[in-house]
CSV table of C-alpha atoms and ligand atoms in Angstrom, one decimal:
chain,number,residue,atom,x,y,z
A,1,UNK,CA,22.3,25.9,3.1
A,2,UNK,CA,22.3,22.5,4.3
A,3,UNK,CA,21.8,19.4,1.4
A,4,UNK,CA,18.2,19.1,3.2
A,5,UNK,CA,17.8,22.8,2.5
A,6,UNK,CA,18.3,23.2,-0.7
A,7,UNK,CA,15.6,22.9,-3.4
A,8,UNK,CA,18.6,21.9,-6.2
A,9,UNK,CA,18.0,17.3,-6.2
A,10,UNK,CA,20.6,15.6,-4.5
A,11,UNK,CA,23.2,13.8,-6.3
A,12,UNK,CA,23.2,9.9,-7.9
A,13,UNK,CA,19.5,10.9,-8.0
A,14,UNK,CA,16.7,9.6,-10.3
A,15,UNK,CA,17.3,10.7,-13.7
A,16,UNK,CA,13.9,13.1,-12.9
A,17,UNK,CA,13.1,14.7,-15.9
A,18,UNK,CA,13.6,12.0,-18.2
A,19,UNK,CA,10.9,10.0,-15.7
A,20,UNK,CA,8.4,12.4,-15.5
A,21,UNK,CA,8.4,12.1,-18.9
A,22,UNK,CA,7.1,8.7,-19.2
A,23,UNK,CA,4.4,9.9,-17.3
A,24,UNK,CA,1.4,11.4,-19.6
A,25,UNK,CA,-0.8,12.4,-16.8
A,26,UNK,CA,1.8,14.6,-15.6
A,27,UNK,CA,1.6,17.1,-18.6
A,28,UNK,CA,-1.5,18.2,-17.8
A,29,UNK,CA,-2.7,21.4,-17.0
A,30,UNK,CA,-4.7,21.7,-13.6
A,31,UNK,CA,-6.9,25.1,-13.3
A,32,UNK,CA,-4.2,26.8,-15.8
A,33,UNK,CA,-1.2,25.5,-13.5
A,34,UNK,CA,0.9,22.3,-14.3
A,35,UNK,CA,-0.7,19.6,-12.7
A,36,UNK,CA,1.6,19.2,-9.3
A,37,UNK,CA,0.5,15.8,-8.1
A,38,UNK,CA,1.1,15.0,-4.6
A,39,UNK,CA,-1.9,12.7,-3.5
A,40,UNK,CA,0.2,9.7,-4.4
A,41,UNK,CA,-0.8,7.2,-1.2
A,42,UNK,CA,-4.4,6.9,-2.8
A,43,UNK,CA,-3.1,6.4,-6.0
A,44,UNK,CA,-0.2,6.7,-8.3
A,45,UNK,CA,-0.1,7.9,-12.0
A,46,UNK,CA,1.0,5.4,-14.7
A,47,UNK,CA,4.2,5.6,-16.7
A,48,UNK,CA,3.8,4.8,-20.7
A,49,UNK,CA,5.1,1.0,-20.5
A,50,UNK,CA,2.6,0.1,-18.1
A,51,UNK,CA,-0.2,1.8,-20.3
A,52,UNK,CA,0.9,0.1,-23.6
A,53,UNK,CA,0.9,-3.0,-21.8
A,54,UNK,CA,-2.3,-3.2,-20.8
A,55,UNK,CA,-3.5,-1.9,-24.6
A,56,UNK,CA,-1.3,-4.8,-25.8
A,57,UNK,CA,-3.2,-7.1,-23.6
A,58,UNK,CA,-6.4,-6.2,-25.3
A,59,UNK,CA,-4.6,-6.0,-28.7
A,60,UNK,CA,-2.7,-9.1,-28.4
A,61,UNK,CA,-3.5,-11.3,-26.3
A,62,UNK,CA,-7.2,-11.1,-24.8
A,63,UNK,CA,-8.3,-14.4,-23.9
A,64,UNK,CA,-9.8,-16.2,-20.5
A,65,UNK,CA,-6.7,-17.4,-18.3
A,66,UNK,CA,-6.4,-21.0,-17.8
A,67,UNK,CA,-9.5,-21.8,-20.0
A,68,UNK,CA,-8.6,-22.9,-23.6
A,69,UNK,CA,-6.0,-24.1,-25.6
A,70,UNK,CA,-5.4,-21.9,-28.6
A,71,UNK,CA,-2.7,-19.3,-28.6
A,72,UNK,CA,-4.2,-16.1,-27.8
A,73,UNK,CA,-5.4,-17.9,-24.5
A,74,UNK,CA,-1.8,-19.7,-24.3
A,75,UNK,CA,-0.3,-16.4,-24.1
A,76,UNK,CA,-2.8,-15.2,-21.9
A,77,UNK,CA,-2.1,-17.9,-18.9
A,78,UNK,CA,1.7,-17.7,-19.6
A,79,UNK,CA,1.3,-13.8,-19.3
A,80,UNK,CA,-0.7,-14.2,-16.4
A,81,UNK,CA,1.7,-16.5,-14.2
A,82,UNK,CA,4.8,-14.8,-15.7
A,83,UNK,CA,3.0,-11.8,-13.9
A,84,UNK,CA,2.5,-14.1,-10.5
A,85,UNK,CA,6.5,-14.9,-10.9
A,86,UNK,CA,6.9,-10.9,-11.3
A,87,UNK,CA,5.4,-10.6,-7.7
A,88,UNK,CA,7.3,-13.4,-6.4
A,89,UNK,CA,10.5,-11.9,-6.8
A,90,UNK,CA,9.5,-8.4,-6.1
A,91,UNK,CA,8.6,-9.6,-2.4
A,92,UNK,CA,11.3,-12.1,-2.6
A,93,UNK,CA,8.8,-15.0,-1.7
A,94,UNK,CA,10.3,-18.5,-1.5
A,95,UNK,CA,7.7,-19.6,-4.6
A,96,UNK,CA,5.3,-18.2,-7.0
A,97,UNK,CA,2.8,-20.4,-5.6
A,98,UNK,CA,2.8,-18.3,-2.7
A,99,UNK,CA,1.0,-15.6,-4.5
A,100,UNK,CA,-2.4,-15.2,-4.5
A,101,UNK,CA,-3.9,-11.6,-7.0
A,102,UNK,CA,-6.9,-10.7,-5.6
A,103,UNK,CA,-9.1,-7.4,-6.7
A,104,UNK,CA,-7.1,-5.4,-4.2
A,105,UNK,CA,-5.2,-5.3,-1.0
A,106,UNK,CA,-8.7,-4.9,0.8
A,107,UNK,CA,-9.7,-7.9,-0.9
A,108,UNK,CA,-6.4,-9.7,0.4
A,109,UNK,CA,-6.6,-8.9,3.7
A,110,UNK,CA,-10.7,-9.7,3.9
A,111,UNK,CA,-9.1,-12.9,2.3
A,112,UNK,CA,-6.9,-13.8,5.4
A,113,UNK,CA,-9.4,-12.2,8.2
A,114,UNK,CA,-12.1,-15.1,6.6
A,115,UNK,CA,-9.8,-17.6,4.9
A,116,UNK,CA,-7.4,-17.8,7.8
A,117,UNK,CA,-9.3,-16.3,10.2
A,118,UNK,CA,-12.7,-18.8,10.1
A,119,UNK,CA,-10.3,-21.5,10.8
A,120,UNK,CA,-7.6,-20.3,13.5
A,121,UNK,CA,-9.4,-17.8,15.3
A,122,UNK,CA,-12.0,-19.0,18.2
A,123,UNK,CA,-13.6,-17.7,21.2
A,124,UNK,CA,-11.5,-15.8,23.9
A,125,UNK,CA,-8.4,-15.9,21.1
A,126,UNK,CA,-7.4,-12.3,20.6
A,127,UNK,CA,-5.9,-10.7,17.5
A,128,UNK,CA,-3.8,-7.4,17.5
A,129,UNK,CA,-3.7,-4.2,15.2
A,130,UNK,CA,-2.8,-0.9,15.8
A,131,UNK,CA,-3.6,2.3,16.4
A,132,UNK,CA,-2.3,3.5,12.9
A,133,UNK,CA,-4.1,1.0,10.8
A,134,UNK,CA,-5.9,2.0,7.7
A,135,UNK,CA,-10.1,1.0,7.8
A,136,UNK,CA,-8.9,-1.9,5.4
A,137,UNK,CA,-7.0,-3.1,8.3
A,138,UNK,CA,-9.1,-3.0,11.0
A,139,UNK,CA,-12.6,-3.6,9.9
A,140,UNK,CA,-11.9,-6.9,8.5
A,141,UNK,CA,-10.6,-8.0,11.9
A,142,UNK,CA,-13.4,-6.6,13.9
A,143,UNK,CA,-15.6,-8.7,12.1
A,144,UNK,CA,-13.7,-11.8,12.7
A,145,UNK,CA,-14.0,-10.7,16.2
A,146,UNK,CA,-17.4,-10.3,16.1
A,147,UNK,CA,-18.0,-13.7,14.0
A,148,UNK,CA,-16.0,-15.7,16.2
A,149,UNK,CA,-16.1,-14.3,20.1
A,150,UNK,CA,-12.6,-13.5,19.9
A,151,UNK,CA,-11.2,-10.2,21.2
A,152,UNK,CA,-9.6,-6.9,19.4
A,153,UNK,CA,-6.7,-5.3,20.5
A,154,UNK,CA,-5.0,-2.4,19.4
A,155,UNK,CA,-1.4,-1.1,20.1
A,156,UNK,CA,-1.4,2.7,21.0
A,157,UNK,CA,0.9,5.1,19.3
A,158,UNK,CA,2.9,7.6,20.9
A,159,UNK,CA,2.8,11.8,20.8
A,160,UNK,CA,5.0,11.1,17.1
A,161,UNK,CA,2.6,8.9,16.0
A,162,UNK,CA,5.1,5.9,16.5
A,163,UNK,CA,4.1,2.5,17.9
A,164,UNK,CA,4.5,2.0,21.3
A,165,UNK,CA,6.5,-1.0,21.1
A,166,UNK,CA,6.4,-1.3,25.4
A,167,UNK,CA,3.0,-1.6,25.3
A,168,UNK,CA,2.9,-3.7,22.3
A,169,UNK,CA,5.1,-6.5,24.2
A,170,UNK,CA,2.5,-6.2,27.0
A,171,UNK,CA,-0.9,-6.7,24.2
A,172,UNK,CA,1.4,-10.0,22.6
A,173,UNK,CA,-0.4,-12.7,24.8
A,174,UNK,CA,-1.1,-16.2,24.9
A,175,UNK,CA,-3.7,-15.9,23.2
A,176,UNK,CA,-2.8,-13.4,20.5
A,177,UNK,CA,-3.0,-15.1,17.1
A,178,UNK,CA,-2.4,-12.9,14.9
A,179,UNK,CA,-1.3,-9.4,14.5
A,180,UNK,CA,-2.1,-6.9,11.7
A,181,UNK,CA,0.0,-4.1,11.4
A,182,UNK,CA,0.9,-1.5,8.4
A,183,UNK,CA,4.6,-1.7,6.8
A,184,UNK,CA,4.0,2.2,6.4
A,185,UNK,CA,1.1,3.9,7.8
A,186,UNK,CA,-1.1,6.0,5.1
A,187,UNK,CA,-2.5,8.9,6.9
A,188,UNK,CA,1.2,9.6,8.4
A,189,UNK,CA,3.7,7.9,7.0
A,190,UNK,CA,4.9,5.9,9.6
A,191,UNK,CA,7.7,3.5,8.5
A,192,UNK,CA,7.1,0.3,11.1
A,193,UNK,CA,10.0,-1.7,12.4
A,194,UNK,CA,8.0,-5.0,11.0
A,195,UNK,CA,11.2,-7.3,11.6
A,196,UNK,CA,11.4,-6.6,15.4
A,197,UNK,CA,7.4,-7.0,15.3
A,198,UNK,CA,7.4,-10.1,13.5
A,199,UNK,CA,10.4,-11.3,15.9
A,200,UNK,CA,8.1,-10.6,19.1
A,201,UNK,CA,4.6,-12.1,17.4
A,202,UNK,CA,6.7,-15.3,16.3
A,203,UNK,CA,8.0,-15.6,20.0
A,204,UNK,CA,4.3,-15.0,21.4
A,205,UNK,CA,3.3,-17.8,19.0
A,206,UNK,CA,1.0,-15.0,16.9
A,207,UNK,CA,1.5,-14.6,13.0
A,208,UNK,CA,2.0,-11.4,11.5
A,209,UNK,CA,0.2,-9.6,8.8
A,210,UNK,CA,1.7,-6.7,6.9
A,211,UNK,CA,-0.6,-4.2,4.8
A,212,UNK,CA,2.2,-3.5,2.3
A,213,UNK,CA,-0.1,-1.2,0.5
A,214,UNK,CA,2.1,2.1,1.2
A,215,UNK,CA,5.3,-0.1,1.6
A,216,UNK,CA,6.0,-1.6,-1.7
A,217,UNK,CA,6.4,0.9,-4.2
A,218,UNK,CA,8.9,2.9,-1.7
A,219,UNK,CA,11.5,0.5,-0.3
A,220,UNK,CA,12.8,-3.0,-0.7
A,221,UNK,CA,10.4,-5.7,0.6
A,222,UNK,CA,11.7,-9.2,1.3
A,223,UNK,CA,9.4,-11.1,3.2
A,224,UNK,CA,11.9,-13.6,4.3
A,225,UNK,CA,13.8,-11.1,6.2
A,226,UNK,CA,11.1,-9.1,7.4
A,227,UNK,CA,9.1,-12.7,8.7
A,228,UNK,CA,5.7,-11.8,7.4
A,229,UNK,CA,3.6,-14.4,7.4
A,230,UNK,CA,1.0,-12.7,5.2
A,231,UNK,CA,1.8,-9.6,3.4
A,232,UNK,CA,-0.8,-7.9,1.1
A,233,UNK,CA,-0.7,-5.1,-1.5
A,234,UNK,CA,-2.9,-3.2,-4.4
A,235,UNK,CA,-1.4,-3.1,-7.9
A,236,UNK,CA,-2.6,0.7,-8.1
A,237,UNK,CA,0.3,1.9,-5.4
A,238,UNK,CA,2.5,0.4,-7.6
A,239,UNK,CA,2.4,2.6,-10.9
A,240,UNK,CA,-0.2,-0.2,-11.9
A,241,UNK,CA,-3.8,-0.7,-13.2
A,242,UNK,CA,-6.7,-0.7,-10.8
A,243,UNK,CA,-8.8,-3.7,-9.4
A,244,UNK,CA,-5.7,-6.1,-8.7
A,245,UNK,CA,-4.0,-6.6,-5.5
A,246,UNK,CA,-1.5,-9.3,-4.0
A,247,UNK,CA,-1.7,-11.6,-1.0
A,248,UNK,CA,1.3,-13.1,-0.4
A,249,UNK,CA,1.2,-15.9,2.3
A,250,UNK,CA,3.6,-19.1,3.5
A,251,UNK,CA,2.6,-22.0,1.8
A,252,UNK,CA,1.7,-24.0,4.6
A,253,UNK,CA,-0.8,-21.4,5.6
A,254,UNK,CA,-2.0,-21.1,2.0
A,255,UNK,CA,-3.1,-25.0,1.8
A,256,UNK,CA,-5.0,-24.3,5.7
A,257,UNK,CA,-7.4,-21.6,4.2
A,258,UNK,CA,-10.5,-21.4,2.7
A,259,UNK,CA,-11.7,-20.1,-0.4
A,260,UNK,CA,-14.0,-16.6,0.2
A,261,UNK,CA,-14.8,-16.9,-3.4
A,262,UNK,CA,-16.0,-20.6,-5.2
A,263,UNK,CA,-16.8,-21.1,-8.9
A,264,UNK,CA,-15.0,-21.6,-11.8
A,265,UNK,CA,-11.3,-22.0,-12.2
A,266,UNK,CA,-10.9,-23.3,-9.0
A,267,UNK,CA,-11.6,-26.8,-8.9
A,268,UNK,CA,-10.4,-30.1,-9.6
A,269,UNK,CA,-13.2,-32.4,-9.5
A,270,UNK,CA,-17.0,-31.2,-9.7
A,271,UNK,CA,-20.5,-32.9,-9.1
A,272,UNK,CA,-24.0,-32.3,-8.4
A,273,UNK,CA,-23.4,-32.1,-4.9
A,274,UNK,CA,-19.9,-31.6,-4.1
A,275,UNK,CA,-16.7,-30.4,-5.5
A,276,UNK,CA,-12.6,-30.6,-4.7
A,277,UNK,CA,-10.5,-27.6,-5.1
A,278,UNK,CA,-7.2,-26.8,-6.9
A,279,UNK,CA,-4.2,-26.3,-4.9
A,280,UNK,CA,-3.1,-22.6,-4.1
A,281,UNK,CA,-3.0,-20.0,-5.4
A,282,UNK,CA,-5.7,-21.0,-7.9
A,283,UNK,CA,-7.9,-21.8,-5.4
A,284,UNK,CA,-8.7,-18.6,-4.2
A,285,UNK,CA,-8.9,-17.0,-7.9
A,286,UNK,CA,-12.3,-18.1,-8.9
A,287,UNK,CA,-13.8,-16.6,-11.6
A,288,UNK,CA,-11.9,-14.9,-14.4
A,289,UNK,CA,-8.8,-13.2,-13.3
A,290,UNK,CA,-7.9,-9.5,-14.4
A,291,UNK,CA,-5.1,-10.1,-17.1
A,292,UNK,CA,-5.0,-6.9,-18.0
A,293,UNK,CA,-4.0,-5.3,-14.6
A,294,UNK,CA,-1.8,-8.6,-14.0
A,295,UNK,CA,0.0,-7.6,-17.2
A,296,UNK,CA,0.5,-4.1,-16.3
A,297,UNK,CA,1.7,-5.2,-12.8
A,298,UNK,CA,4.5,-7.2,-14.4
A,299,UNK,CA,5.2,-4.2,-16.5
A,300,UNK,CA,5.3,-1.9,-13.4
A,301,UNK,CA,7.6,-4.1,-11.3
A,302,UNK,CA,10.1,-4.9,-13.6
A,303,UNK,CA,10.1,-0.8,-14.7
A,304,UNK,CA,10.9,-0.1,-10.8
A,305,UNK,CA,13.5,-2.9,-10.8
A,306,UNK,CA,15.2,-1.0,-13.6
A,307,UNK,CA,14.9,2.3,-11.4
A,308,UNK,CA,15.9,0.2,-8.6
A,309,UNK,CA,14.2,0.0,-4.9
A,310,UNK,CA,17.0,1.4,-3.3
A,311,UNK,CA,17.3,4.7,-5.5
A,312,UNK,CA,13.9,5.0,-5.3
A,313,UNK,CA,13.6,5.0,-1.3
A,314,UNK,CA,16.6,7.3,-0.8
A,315,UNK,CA,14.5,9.7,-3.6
A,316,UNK,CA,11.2,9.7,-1.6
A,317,UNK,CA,13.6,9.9,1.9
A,318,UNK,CA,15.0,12.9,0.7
A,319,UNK,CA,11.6,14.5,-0.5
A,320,UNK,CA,10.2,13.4,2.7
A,321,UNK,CA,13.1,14.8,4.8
A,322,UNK,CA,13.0,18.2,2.5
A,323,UNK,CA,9.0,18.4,3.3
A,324,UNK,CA,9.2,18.5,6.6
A,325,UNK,CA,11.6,20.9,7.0
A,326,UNK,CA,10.4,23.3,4.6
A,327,UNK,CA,7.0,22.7,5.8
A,328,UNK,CA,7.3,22.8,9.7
A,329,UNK,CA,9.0,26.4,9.6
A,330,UNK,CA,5.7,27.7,7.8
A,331,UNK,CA,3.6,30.4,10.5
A,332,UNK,CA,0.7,28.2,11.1
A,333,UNK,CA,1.3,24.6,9.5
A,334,UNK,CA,1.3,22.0,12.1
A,335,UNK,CA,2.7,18.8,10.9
A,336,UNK,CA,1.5,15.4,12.4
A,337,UNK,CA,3.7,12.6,13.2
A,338,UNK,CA,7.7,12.4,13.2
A,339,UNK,CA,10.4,9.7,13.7
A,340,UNK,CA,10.8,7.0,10.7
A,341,UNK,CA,8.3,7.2,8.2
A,342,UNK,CA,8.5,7.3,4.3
A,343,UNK,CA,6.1,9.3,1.6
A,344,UNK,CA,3.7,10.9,3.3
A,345,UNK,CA,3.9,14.3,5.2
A,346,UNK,CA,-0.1,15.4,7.1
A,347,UNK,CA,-0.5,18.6,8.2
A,348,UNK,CA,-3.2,21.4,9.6
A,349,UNK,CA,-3.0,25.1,8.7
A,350,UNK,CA,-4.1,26.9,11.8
A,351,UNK,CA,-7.8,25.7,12.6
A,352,UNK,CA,-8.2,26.3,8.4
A,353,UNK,CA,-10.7,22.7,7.6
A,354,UNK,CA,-8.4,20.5,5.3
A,355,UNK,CA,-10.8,20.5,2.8
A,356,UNK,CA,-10.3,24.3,2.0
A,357,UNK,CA,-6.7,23.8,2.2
A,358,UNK,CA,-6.8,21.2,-0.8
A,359,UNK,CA,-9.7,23.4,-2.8
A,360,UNK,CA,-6.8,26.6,-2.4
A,361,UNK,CA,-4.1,24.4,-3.2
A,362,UNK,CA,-6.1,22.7,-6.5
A,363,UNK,CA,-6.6,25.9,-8.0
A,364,UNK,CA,-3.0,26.2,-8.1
A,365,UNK,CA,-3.1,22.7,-9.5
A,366,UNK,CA,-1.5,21.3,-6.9
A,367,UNK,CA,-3.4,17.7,-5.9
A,368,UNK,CA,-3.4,16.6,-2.0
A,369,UNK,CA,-5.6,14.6,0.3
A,370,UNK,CA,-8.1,16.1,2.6
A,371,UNK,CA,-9.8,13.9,5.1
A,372,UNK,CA,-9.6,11.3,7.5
A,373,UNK,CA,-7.4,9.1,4.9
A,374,UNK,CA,-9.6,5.8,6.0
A,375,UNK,CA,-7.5,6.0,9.3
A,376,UNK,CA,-10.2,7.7,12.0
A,377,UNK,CA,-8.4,6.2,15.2
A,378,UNK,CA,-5.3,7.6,13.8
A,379,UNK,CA,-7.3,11.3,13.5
A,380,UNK,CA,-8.4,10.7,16.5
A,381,UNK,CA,-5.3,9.6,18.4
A,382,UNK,CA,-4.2,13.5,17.4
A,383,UNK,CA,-7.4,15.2,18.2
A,384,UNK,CA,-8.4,16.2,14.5
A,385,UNK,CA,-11.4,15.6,12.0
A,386,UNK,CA,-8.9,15.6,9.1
A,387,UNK,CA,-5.7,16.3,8.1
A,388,UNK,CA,-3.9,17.7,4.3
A,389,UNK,CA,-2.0,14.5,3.3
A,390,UNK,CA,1.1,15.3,0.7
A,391,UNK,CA,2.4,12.3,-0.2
A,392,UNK,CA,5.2,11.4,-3.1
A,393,UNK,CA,6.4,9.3,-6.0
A,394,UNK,CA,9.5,8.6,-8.0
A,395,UNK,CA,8.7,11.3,-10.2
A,396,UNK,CA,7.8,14.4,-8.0
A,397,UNK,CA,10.8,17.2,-6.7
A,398,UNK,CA,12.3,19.5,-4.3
A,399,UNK,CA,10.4,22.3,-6.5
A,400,UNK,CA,7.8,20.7,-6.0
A,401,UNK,CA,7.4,20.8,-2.3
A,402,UNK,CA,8.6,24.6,-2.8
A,403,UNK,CA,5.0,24.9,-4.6
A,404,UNK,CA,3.4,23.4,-2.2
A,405,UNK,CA,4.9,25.7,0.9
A,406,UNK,CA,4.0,28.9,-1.4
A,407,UNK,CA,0.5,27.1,-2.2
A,408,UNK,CA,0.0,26.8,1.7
A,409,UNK,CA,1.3,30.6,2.4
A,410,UNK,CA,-1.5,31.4,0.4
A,411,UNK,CA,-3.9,29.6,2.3
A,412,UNK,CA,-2.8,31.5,5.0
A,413,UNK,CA,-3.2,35.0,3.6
A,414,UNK,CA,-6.9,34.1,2.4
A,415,UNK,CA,-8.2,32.4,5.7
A,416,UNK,CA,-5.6,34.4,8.0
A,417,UNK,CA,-4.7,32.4,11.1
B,1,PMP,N1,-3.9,-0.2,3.5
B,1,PMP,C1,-3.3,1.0,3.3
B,1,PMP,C2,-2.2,1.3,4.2
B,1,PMP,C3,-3.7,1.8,2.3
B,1,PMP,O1,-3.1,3.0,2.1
B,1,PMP,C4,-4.8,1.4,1.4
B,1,PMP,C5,-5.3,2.3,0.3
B,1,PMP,N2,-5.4,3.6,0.7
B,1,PMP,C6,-5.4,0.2,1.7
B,1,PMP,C7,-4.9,-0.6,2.7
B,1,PMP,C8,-6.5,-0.4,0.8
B,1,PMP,O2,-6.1,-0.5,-0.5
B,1,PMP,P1,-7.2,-0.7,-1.6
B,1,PMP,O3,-8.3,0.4,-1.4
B,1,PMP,O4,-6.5,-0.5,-2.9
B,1,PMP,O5,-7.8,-2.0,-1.5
């Protein structure tokens, strides 16, 4: 059997079993099965560190950021920006100040489209996405569109599901400011070349954004050498708590945007009538920040720093490259998308609807994505209402996958097909 056929882990792997251990959600039982969890592009399951920190924040230090003196709300503005420099060198950004938590990587990138956008983008100006984006990605810039007479374009993908990077060259205009692209897509895993991209927008005189949403838990990110200009992410993705995401952007884009968000915390200076704003990040962080989730954040990054990025991609590479291959010899399963991509495998059985797929699979307690995934062009594109998404984490296996191939033979008996 070749090393991609066999269901034995590969070796100078992740120490599995002693991660999955950290993990408390993953000693459940699902439907009298253990709990198989493979919907891991909505959301990943927590490991113990980042769920103590977040108790200790409430235990120990549960004060308003940046609002008093005393030591519990000391500790809570040194944990906060301790978190901020967490980020900073997770991306690799050239400062801390270059990082901006929002509530979420939708928030971020509503941020940029209104922030950035209100002020760069006019009438007849065109921005660029592509045909893989996720809703997140797409409607914000549609509405700048709209807002501002400017004009959407979006870069087809090929039969793989890859970007057409001929036609992309011919969209990349004079009058292209921006382009908003995925680092990985979510509904098929797409892995984009985002240096060559950023290359080719920079020489068009356009900026790039990259959604790192699918990017940054499974693979090295250095913004310097990829050339993003803005790159955005939700802490959730990233083995941390909800409602907190990340917008990192160059500095000298930072201090051209506006705030989306004004009250407190973000000012200098206020009257009856007027008020001057803090420099960024701070200025777009009105109101009181989520500590909690910022805390866990720092907790999750510097827990995957210990794994290491690197062991962690070739992991999910070799899960990825063991899925499909297992997957596409199944009677019936069709699998969307090929060529470079990371996590994520989607897949039809016959003309079976996705949904029943996941309902058959659950009672196994296996846990998958049915649906459109937020990314309709992208269902589109293949001629599909849905798809079943399988998507994977540091802590799920080559077994595993094997229960999901039995799970989707089963399908198979029951519907036929
Ligand atoms: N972009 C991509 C590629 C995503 O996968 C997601 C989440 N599914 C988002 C953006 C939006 O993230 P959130 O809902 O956490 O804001």
């Amino acid at each position: 059997m070749t090393e991609a056929g066999s269901s034995a882990q590969p070796r100078a792997a992740l120490p599995i079993e002693q991660l999955r251990a950290q993990f408390p959600a993953l000693s459940q039982q699902i439907n009298g099965q253990p709990l198989i969890y493979l919907d891991n592009a909505a959301t990943v399951q927590k490991p113990r560190c980042v769920l103590d920190a977040v108790l200790r924040c409430y235990t120990e230090s549960c004060a308003n950021v940046h609002r008093g003196a005393h030591t519990l709300a000391e500790r809570a503005s040194e944990g906060y920006e301790r978190a901020r420099g967490a980020v900073q060198r997770l991306l690799h950004a050239a400062s801390a100040q270059e990082i901006v938590f929002t509530s979420g990587c939708t928030a971020a990138i509503n941020l940029v489209a209104n922030g950035w956008g209100n002020r760069h983008v006019g009438s007849g100006d065109e921005i660029l996405v592509t045909g893989l984006e996720h809703h997140s990605n797409l409607l914000p810039w549609q509405e700048l569109c709209r807002r501002r007479g400017a004009t959407l374009r979006s870069v087809p993908l090929d039969p793989q599901g890859q970007l057409d990077l001929q036609s992309y060259e011919r969209l990349l205009g004079p009058r292209t400011r921006l382009v908003a692209v995925a680092h990985v897509s979510n509904a098929l895993g797409t892995l984009n070349p985002i240096a060559e991209l950023a290359r080719r927008a920079h020489a068009a005189g356009a900026l790039i954004l990259v959604d790192g949403a699918q990017a940054v838990a499974r693979c090295p990110v250095n913004v310097a050498e990829l050339g993003s200009d803005f790159y955005t992410f939700s802490a959730h993705k990233l083995y941390a708590p909800f409602g907190l995401g990340v917008l990192h952007a160059r500095a000298e884009l930072l201090s051209d945007m506006e705030p989306l968000v004004t009250g407190g915390g973000m000012v200098e200076l206020v009257e009856a009538e007027r008020a001057s704003y803090t420099a960024p990040p701070g200025r777009f962080e009105a109101g009181t920040p989520n500590l909690s989730a910022a805390l866990g954040l720092e907790r999750a990054i510097l827990w995957l720093q210990a794994l290491g990025l690197e062991r962690v991609q070739a992991h999910e590479q070799d899960l990825l490259g063991y899925a499909r291959e297992q997957l596409a010899a199944l009677p019936g399963v069709r699998l969307l998308g090929g060529g470079p991509a990371l996590g994520v495998v989607s897949l039809m059985v016959g003309s079976v609807h996705a949904h029943d797929v996941s309902t058959v699979l659950d009672r196994s307690g296996i846990a998958v994505r049915a649906g459109h995934h937020c990314a309709q062009p992208v269902m589109r594109h293949f001629g599909v209402p849905a798809t079943v998404r399988a998507s994977f984490a540091v802590y799920n296996t080559r077994a595993e996958i094997d229960a999901l191939a039995r799970g989707l033979e089963r399908v198979r008996e029951i519907f036929g097909g």
